[in-house]
Amino acid sequence: MIKATPTADPRPYHHGDLHRAIVGAALDVLSESQSTEFSLRELARRAGVSHNAPYKHFADKRDLLAAVSAVGFELLAKQMTDATKEHDSPRERLAAMARAYVRGGVNNPALYRLMFGGYLTGQDDGRPAIERTAAENMKALLVDAISDGALGRLIPTAAANTREIDGAILIFWSQMHGLTLLLVDRLVGPREKMDELSESVLQGMLDGLANSIPAIPAGVWIGPPPGESNVPSLVLKG
């Protein structure tokens, strides 16, 4: 987790990396309280800067939480990547990513709900561009494992295979996201068994996908909704 680094004398304002410090303070508060009900003033106090300093980088709280969510995706992607380092086969790498994904959500439910919930969705159903970019980078990890043969055969990342790969990701994500929330809400447990549960759910899912991968319908996106940003649209055209 990114930690805030307070200065000894917050007034007059001076801080080496205010953006990082405020986001780090928000991550700390979110982890400790498991709630987004905190103020920018509280974060400024934690970071050791004046109460107006956060507004030099964030227009409002939603802007800040978008940056926090983006860091959440970066942290989860790193955890998933680190989990694969000791595994050679694509199937083992995907299984390791699944365990890391569920573990990351269960260990910090408030951050997970911020990342995947509707809090940051705007009136146009769009998500912040900074968050979409980070989420797309995480999705790329799944694309690589699936295209490399995690489902028992190579599926090259060509345009002709986009629907098939996205269909596999949809099944994977639905299963892992559902298991994560079931564990968080204590509808499945105990949490200490989350790695074993992730493995069990994933292996059953992979056995099914090895026989049939559903191609998603035209016009459906997998991942963050496309919007006005430099992130390529993933909507499949008919």
mmCIF file of C-alpha atoms in Angstrom:
data_model
loop_
_atom_site.group_PDB
_atom_site.id
_atom_site.type_symbol
_atom_site.label_atom_id
_atom_site.label_comp_id
_atom_site.label_asym_id
_atom_site.label_seq_id
_atom_site.Cartn_x
_atom_site.Cartn_y
_atom_site.Cartn_z
ATOM 1 C CA MET A 1 0.000 0.000 0.000
ATOM 2 C CA ILE A 2 1.194 3.513 -0.791
ATOM 3 C CA LYS A 3 1.933 5.403 2.397
ATOM 4 C CA ALA A 4 1.647 9.124 2.958
ATOM 5 C CA THR A 5 4.831 10.923 3.921
ATOM 6 C CA PRO A 6 3.968 13.913 6.114
ATOM 7 C CA THR A 7 6.251 16.916 6.390
ATOM 8 C CA ALA A 8 7.355 18.383 9.693
ATOM 9 C CA ASP A 9 5.927 21.857 8.961
ATOM 10 C CA PRO A 10 2.835 21.827 6.740
ATOM 11 C CA ARG A 11 2.424 25.642 6.781
ATOM 12 C CA PRO A 12 3.450 27.362 4.610
ATOM 13 C CA TYR A 13 2.549 24.649 2.076
ATOM 14 C CA HIS A 14 5.459 22.575 0.879
ATOM 15 C CA HIS A 15 5.446 18.933 -0.074
ATOM 16 C CA GLY A 16 7.631 16.922 -2.392
ATOM 17 C CA ASP A 17 4.845 14.809 -3.920
ATOM 18 C CA LEU A 18 1.475 16.019 -2.743
ATOM 19 C CA HIS A 19 -0.561 13.966 -5.236
ATOM 20 C CA ARG A 20 1.038 10.721 -4.073
ATOM 21 C CA ALA A 21 0.787 11.720 -0.412
ATOM 22 C CA ILE A 22 -2.939 12.512 -0.571
ATOM 23 C CA VAL A 23 -3.758 9.328 -2.515
ATOM 24 C CA GLY A 24 -1.644 7.360 -0.045
ATOM 25 C CA ALA A 25 -3.497 8.916 2.889
ATOM 26 C CA ALA A 26 -6.825 8.050 1.247
ATOM 27 C CA LEU A 27 -5.719 4.440 0.753
ATOM 28 C CA ASP A 28 -4.713 4.246 4.409
ATOM 29 C CA VAL A 29 -8.025 5.682 5.649
ATOM 30 C CA LEU A 30 -9.994 3.433 3.297
ATOM 31 C CA SER A 31 -8.144 0.355 4.547
ATOM 32 C CA GLU A 32 -8.526 1.304 8.209
ATOM 33 C CA SER A 33 -12.160 2.440 8.164
ATOM 34 C CA GLN A 34 -13.483 0.425 5.192
ATOM 35 C CA SER A 35 -15.501 3.505 4.285
ATOM 36 C CA THR A 36 -15.277 6.330 1.757
ATOM 37 C CA GLU A 37 -16.862 8.701 4.296
ATOM 38 C CA PHE A 38 -13.785 10.837 4.825
ATOM 39 C CA SER A 39 -12.967 14.427 3.910
ATOM 40 C CA LEU A 40 -10.133 15.982 1.940
ATOM 41 C CA ARG A 41 -9.401 18.030 5.070
ATOM 42 C CA GLU A 42 -8.783 14.797 6.998
ATOM 43 C CA LEU A 43 -6.451 13.543 4.284
ATOM 44 C CA ALA A 44 -4.554 16.842 4.309
ATOM 45 C CA ARG A 45 -4.075 16.511 8.059
ATOM 46 C CA ARG A 46 -2.740 12.976 7.651
ATOM 47 C CA ALA A 47 -0.396 14.042 4.870
ATOM 48 C CA GLY A 48 0.866 16.966 6.973
ATOM 49 C CA VAL A 49 -0.169 19.744 4.584
ATOM 50 C CA SER A 50 -2.593 22.680 4.721
ATOM 51 C CA HIS A 51 -6.284 21.849 4.377
ATOM 52 C CA ASN A 52 -6.456 23.621 0.997
ATOM 53 C CA ALA A 53 -3.432 21.818 -0.453
ATOM 54 C CA PRO A 54 -5.317 18.790 -1.882
ATOM 55 C CA TYR A 55 -7.281 21.091 -4.183
ATOM 56 C CA LYS A 56 -4.073 21.850 -6.044
ATOM 57 C CA HIS A 57 -4.368 18.348 -7.525
ATOM 58 C CA PHE A 58 -8.004 17.255 -7.097
ATOM 59 C CA ALA A 59 -11.068 19.234 -8.130
ATOM 60 C CA ASP A 60 -13.274 17.412 -5.639
ATOM 61 C CA LYS A 61 -13.623 14.184 -3.707
ATOM 62 C CA ARG A 62 -14.813 12.209 -6.749
ATOM 63 C CA ASP A 63 -11.674 13.274 -8.602
ATOM 64 C CA LEU A 64 -9.579 12.043 -5.676
ATOM 65 C CA LEU A 65 -11.443 8.730 -5.440
ATOM 66 C CA ALA A 66 -10.927 8.173 -9.163
ATOM 67 C CA ALA A 67 -7.171 8.419 -8.554
ATOM 68 C CA VAL A 68 -7.495 6.074 -5.561
ATOM 69 C CA SER A 69 -9.422 3.564 -7.678
ATOM 70 C CA ALA A 70 -6.787 3.760 -10.413
ATOM 71 C CA VAL A 71 -4.056 2.991 -7.861
ATOM 72 C CA GLY A 72 -6.244 0.121 -6.628
ATOM 73 C CA PHE A 73 -6.231 -1.370 -10.127
ATOM 74 C CA GLU A 74 -2.468 -0.869 -10.356
ATOM 75 C CA LEU A 75 -1.923 -2.596 -7.010
ATOM 76 C CA LEU A 76 -4.212 -5.484 -7.949
ATOM 77 C CA ALA A 77 -2.472 -5.879 -11.303
ATOM 78 C CA LYS A 78 0.893 -5.977 -9.526
ATOM 79 C CA GLN A 79 -0.374 -8.599 -7.072
ATOM 80 C CA MET A 80 -1.675 -10.687 -9.978
ATOM 81 C CA THR A 81 1.604 -10.295 -11.891
ATOM 82 C CA ASP A 82 3.732 -11.159 -8.846
ATOM 83 C CA ALA A 83 1.595 -14.254 -8.242
ATOM 84 C CA THR A 84 2.502 -15.640 -11.677
ATOM 85 C CA LYS A 85 6.288 -15.373 -11.354
ATOM 86 C CA GLU A 86 6.763 -18.923 -10.072
ATOM 87 C CA HIS A 87 4.500 -20.510 -12.682
ATOM 88 C CA ASP A 88 5.370 -21.428 -16.247
ATOM 89 C CA SER A 89 2.194 -22.797 -17.783
ATOM 90 C CA PRO A 90 -0.538 -20.348 -18.852
ATOM 91 C CA ARG A 91 -3.148 -22.324 -16.904
ATOM 92 C CA GLU A 92 -1.104 -22.117 -13.697
ATOM 93 C CA ARG A 93 -0.562 -18.398 -14.279
ATOM 94 C CA LEU A 94 -4.286 -17.813 -14.696
ATOM 95 C CA ALA A 95 -5.005 -19.804 -11.533
ATOM 96 C CA ALA A 96 -2.432 -17.742 -9.624
ATOM 97 C CA MET A 97 -4.012 -14.545 -10.920
ATOM 98 C CA ALA A 98 -7.438 -15.755 -9.818
ATOM 99 C CA ARG A 99 -6.215 -16.401 -6.279
ATOM 100 C CA ALA A 100 -4.508 -13.003 -6.137
ATOM 101 C CA TYR A 101 -7.613 -11.271 -7.484
ATOM 102 C CA VAL A 102 -9.928 -12.780 -4.877
ATOM 103 C CA ARG A 103 -7.396 -12.227 -2.092
ATOM 104 C CA GLY A 104 -6.984 -8.573 -3.031
ATOM 105 C CA GLY A 105 -10.734 -7.945 -2.915
ATOM 106 C CA VAL A 106 -11.346 -9.855 0.296
ATOM 107 C CA ASN A 107 -8.450 -8.170 2.108
ATOM 108 C CA ASN A 108 -9.628 -4.645 1.265
ATOM 109 C CA PRO A 109 -13.372 -4.742 0.507
ATOM 110 C CA ALA A 110 -13.904 -0.961 0.519
ATOM 111 C CA LEU A 111 -11.225 -0.396 -2.117
ATOM 112 C CA TYR A 112 -12.598 -3.304 -4.165
ATOM 113 C CA ARG A 113 -16.142 -1.894 -4.024
ATOM 114 C CA LEU A 114 -14.828 1.522 -5.038
ATOM 115 C CA MET A 115 -13.047 -0.010 -8.024
ATOM 116 C CA PHE A 116 -15.914 -2.198 -9.214
ATOM 117 C CA GLY A 117 -18.991 -0.525 -7.734
ATOM 118 C CA GLY A 118 -21.073 2.325 -9.099
ATOM 119 C CA TYR A 119 -19.808 5.118 -6.858
ATOM 120 C CA LEU A 120 -17.663 6.715 -9.583
ATOM 121 C CA THR A 121 -20.079 6.171 -12.460
ATOM 122 C CA GLY A 122 -21.170 9.515 -13.884
ATOM 123 C CA GLN A 123 -24.577 10.574 -15.151
ATOM 124 C CA ASP A 124 -23.534 9.447 -18.632
ATOM 125 C CA ASP A 125 -22.672 5.975 -17.239
ATOM 126 C CA GLY A 126 -19.011 6.734 -17.883
ATOM 127 C CA ARG A 127 -16.114 6.045 -15.542
ATOM 128 C CA PRO A 128 -13.148 8.386 -14.967
ATOM 129 C CA ALA A 129 -10.495 8.116 -17.686
ATOM 130 C CA ILE A 130 -7.648 7.575 -15.196
ATOM 131 C CA GLU A 131 -9.508 4.592 -13.754
ATOM 132 C CA ARG A 132 -10.385 3.098 -17.159
ATOM 133 C CA THR A 133 -6.757 3.193 -18.241
ATOM 134 C CA ALA A 134 -5.596 1.318 -15.114
ATOM 135 C CA ALA A 135 -8.410 -1.221 -15.466
ATOM 136 C CA GLU A 136 -7.512 -1.891 -19.099
ATOM 137 C CA ASN A 137 -3.924 -2.603 -18.072
ATOM 138 C CA MET A 138 -5.174 -5.186 -15.589
ATOM 139 C CA LYS A 139 -7.421 -6.772 -18.209
ATOM 140 C CA ALA A 140 -4.388 -7.170 -20.474
ATOM 141 C CA LEU A 141 -2.938 -9.690 -18.000
ATOM 142 C CA LEU A 142 -5.946 -11.957 -18.513
ATOM 143 C CA VAL A 143 -5.803 -11.544 -22.281
ATOM 144 C CA ASP A 144 -2.164 -12.631 -22.300
ATOM 145 C CA ALA A 145 -2.802 -15.785 -20.239
ATOM 146 C CA ILE A 146 -5.836 -16.804 -22.284
ATOM 147 C CA SER A 147 -4.175 -16.155 -25.634
ATOM 148 C CA ASP A 148 -1.082 -18.083 -24.481
ATOM 149 C CA GLY A 149 -3.115 -21.237 -23.891
ATOM 150 C CA ALA A 150 -4.635 -21.130 -20.395
ATOM 151 C CA LEU A 151 -7.780 -22.761 -21.785
ATOM 152 C CA GLY A 152 -5.903 -25.656 -23.370
ATOM 153 C CA ARG A 153 -5.163 -24.115 -26.747
ATOM 154 C CA LEU A 154 -3.597 -20.989 -28.170
ATOM 155 C CA ILE A 155 -5.991 -18.182 -29.061
ATOM 156 C CA PRO A 156 -3.959 -15.508 -30.869
ATOM 157 C CA THR A 157 -4.904 -11.917 -30.050
ATOM 158 C CA ALA A 158 -6.213 -11.229 -33.537
ATOM 159 C CA ALA A 159 -9.341 -9.252 -34.342
ATOM 160 C CA ALA A 160 -11.076 -12.470 -35.403
ATOM 161 C CA ASN A 161 -10.647 -13.886 -31.872
ATOM 162 C CA THR A 162 -11.719 -10.806 -29.894
ATOM 163 C CA ARG A 163 -15.213 -12.080 -29.091
ATOM 164 C CA GLU A 164 -13.904 -15.468 -28.006
ATOM 165 C CA ILE A 165 -11.229 -13.990 -25.723
ATOM 166 C CA ASP A 166 -13.689 -11.501 -24.251
ATOM 167 C CA GLY A 167 -16.190 -14.310 -23.754
ATOM 168 C CA ALA A 168 -13.604 -16.251 -21.747
ATOM 169 C CA ILE A 169 -12.761 -13.139 -19.713
ATOM 170 C CA LEU A 170 -16.444 -12.560 -19.023
ATOM 171 C CA ILE A 171 -16.815 -16.069 -17.593
ATOM 172 C CA PHE A 172 -13.582 -15.753 -15.582
ATOM 173 C CA TRP A 173 -14.438 -12.319 -14.214
ATOM 174 C CA SER A 174 -18.038 -13.241 -13.389
ATOM 175 C CA GLN A 175 -16.889 -16.232 -11.366
ATOM 176 C CA MET A 176 -14.035 -14.463 -9.539
ATOM 177 C CA HIS A 177 -15.994 -11.263 -8.909
ATOM 178 C CA GLY A 178 -18.953 -13.234 -7.611
ATOM 179 C CA LEU A 179 -16.772 -15.351 -5.326
ATOM 180 C CA THR A 180 -15.002 -12.246 -4.016
ATOM 181 C CA LEU A 181 -18.259 -10.529 -3.053
ATOM 182 C CA LEU A 182 -19.703 -13.716 -1.562
ATOM 183 C CA LEU A 183 -16.637 -13.976 0.665
ATOM 184 C CA VAL A 184 -16.698 -10.262 1.537
ATOM 185 C CA ASP A 185 -20.389 -10.428 2.473
ATOM 186 C CA ARG A 186 -19.832 -13.657 4.417
ATOM 187 C CA LEU A 187 -22.285 -15.601 2.292
ATOM 188 C CA VAL A 188 -19.454 -18.065 1.599
ATOM 189 C CA GLY A 189 -16.647 -18.835 4.001
ATOM 190 C CA PRO A 190 -14.504 -18.967 5.893
ATOM 191 C CA ARG A 191 -12.267 -16.315 4.385
ATOM 192 C CA GLU A 192 -9.221 -18.323 5.405
ATOM 193 C CA LYS A 193 -10.220 -20.812 2.700
ATOM 194 C CA MET A 194 -10.380 -18.222 -0.086
ATOM 195 C CA ASP A 195 -7.348 -19.585 -1.957
ATOM 196 C CA GLU A 196 -8.780 -23.094 -1.980
ATOM 197 C CA LEU A 197 -12.203 -21.783 -2.971
ATOM 198 C CA SER A 198 -10.690 -19.711 -5.780
ATOM 199 C CA GLU A 199 -8.823 -22.761 -7.047
ATOM 200 C CA SER A 200 -11.929 -24.942 -6.934
ATOM 201 C CA VAL A 201 -14.136 -22.424 -8.727
ATOM 202 C CA LEU A 202 -11.474 -21.660 -11.320
ATOM 203 C CA GLN A 203 -10.692 -25.275 -12.175
ATOM 204 C CA GLY A 204 -14.370 -26.062 -12.655
ATOM 205 C CA MET A 205 -14.710 -22.995 -14.850
ATOM 206 C CA LEU A 206 -11.606 -23.833 -16.924
ATOM 207 C CA ASP A 207 -12.827 -27.373 -17.513
ATOM 208 C CA GLY A 208 -16.015 -25.925 -18.944
ATOM 209 C CA LEU A 209 -14.234 -23.309 -21.054
ATOM 210 C CA ALA A 210 -11.924 -25.985 -22.464
ATOM 211 C CA ASN A 211 -15.010 -27.499 -24.092
ATOM 212 C CA SER A 212 -16.843 -24.346 -25.089
ATOM 213 C CA ILE A 213 -16.056 -20.628 -24.978
ATOM 214 C CA PRO A 214 -19.124 -18.446 -25.446
ATOM 215 C CA ALA A 215 -18.611 -15.617 -27.925
ATOM 216 C CA ILE A 216 -20.112 -12.461 -26.497
ATOM 217 C CA PRO A 217 -22.841 -10.703 -28.517
ATOM 218 C CA ALA A 218 -21.967 -7.808 -30.802
ATOM 219 C CA GLY A 219 -22.187 -4.432 -29.081
ATOM 220 C CA VAL A 220 -21.135 -5.771 -25.660
ATOM 221 C CA TRP A 221 -18.030 -4.467 -23.874
ATOM 222 C CA ILE A 222 -15.903 -6.325 -21.341
ATOM 223 C CA GLY A 223 -14.084 -4.110 -18.886
ATOM 224 C CA PRO A 224 -14.627 -0.394 -18.263
ATOM 225 C CA PRO A 225 -17.340 1.186 -20.428
ATOM 226 C CA PRO A 226 -15.835 3.041 -23.389
ATOM 227 C CA GLY A 227 -15.906 6.816 -23.109
ATOM 228 C CA GLU A 228 -14.345 10.062 -24.145
ATOM 229 C CA SER A 229 -10.709 9.312 -23.464
ATOM 230 C CA ASN A 230 -7.570 8.018 -25.090
ATOM 231 C CA VAL A 231 -8.529 4.476 -24.057
ATOM 232 C CA PRO A 232 -9.439 2.346 -27.095
ATOM 233 C CA SER A 233 -13.065 1.298 -27.208
ATOM 234 C CA LEU A 234 -13.637 -2.393 -26.590
ATOM 235 C CA VAL A 235 -17.206 -2.443 -27.850
ATOM 236 C CA LEU A 236 -17.536 -5.136 -30.465
ATOM 237 C CA LYS A 237 -19.283 -3.987 -33.598
ATOM 238 C CA GLY A 238 -21.800 -6.139 -35.345
#
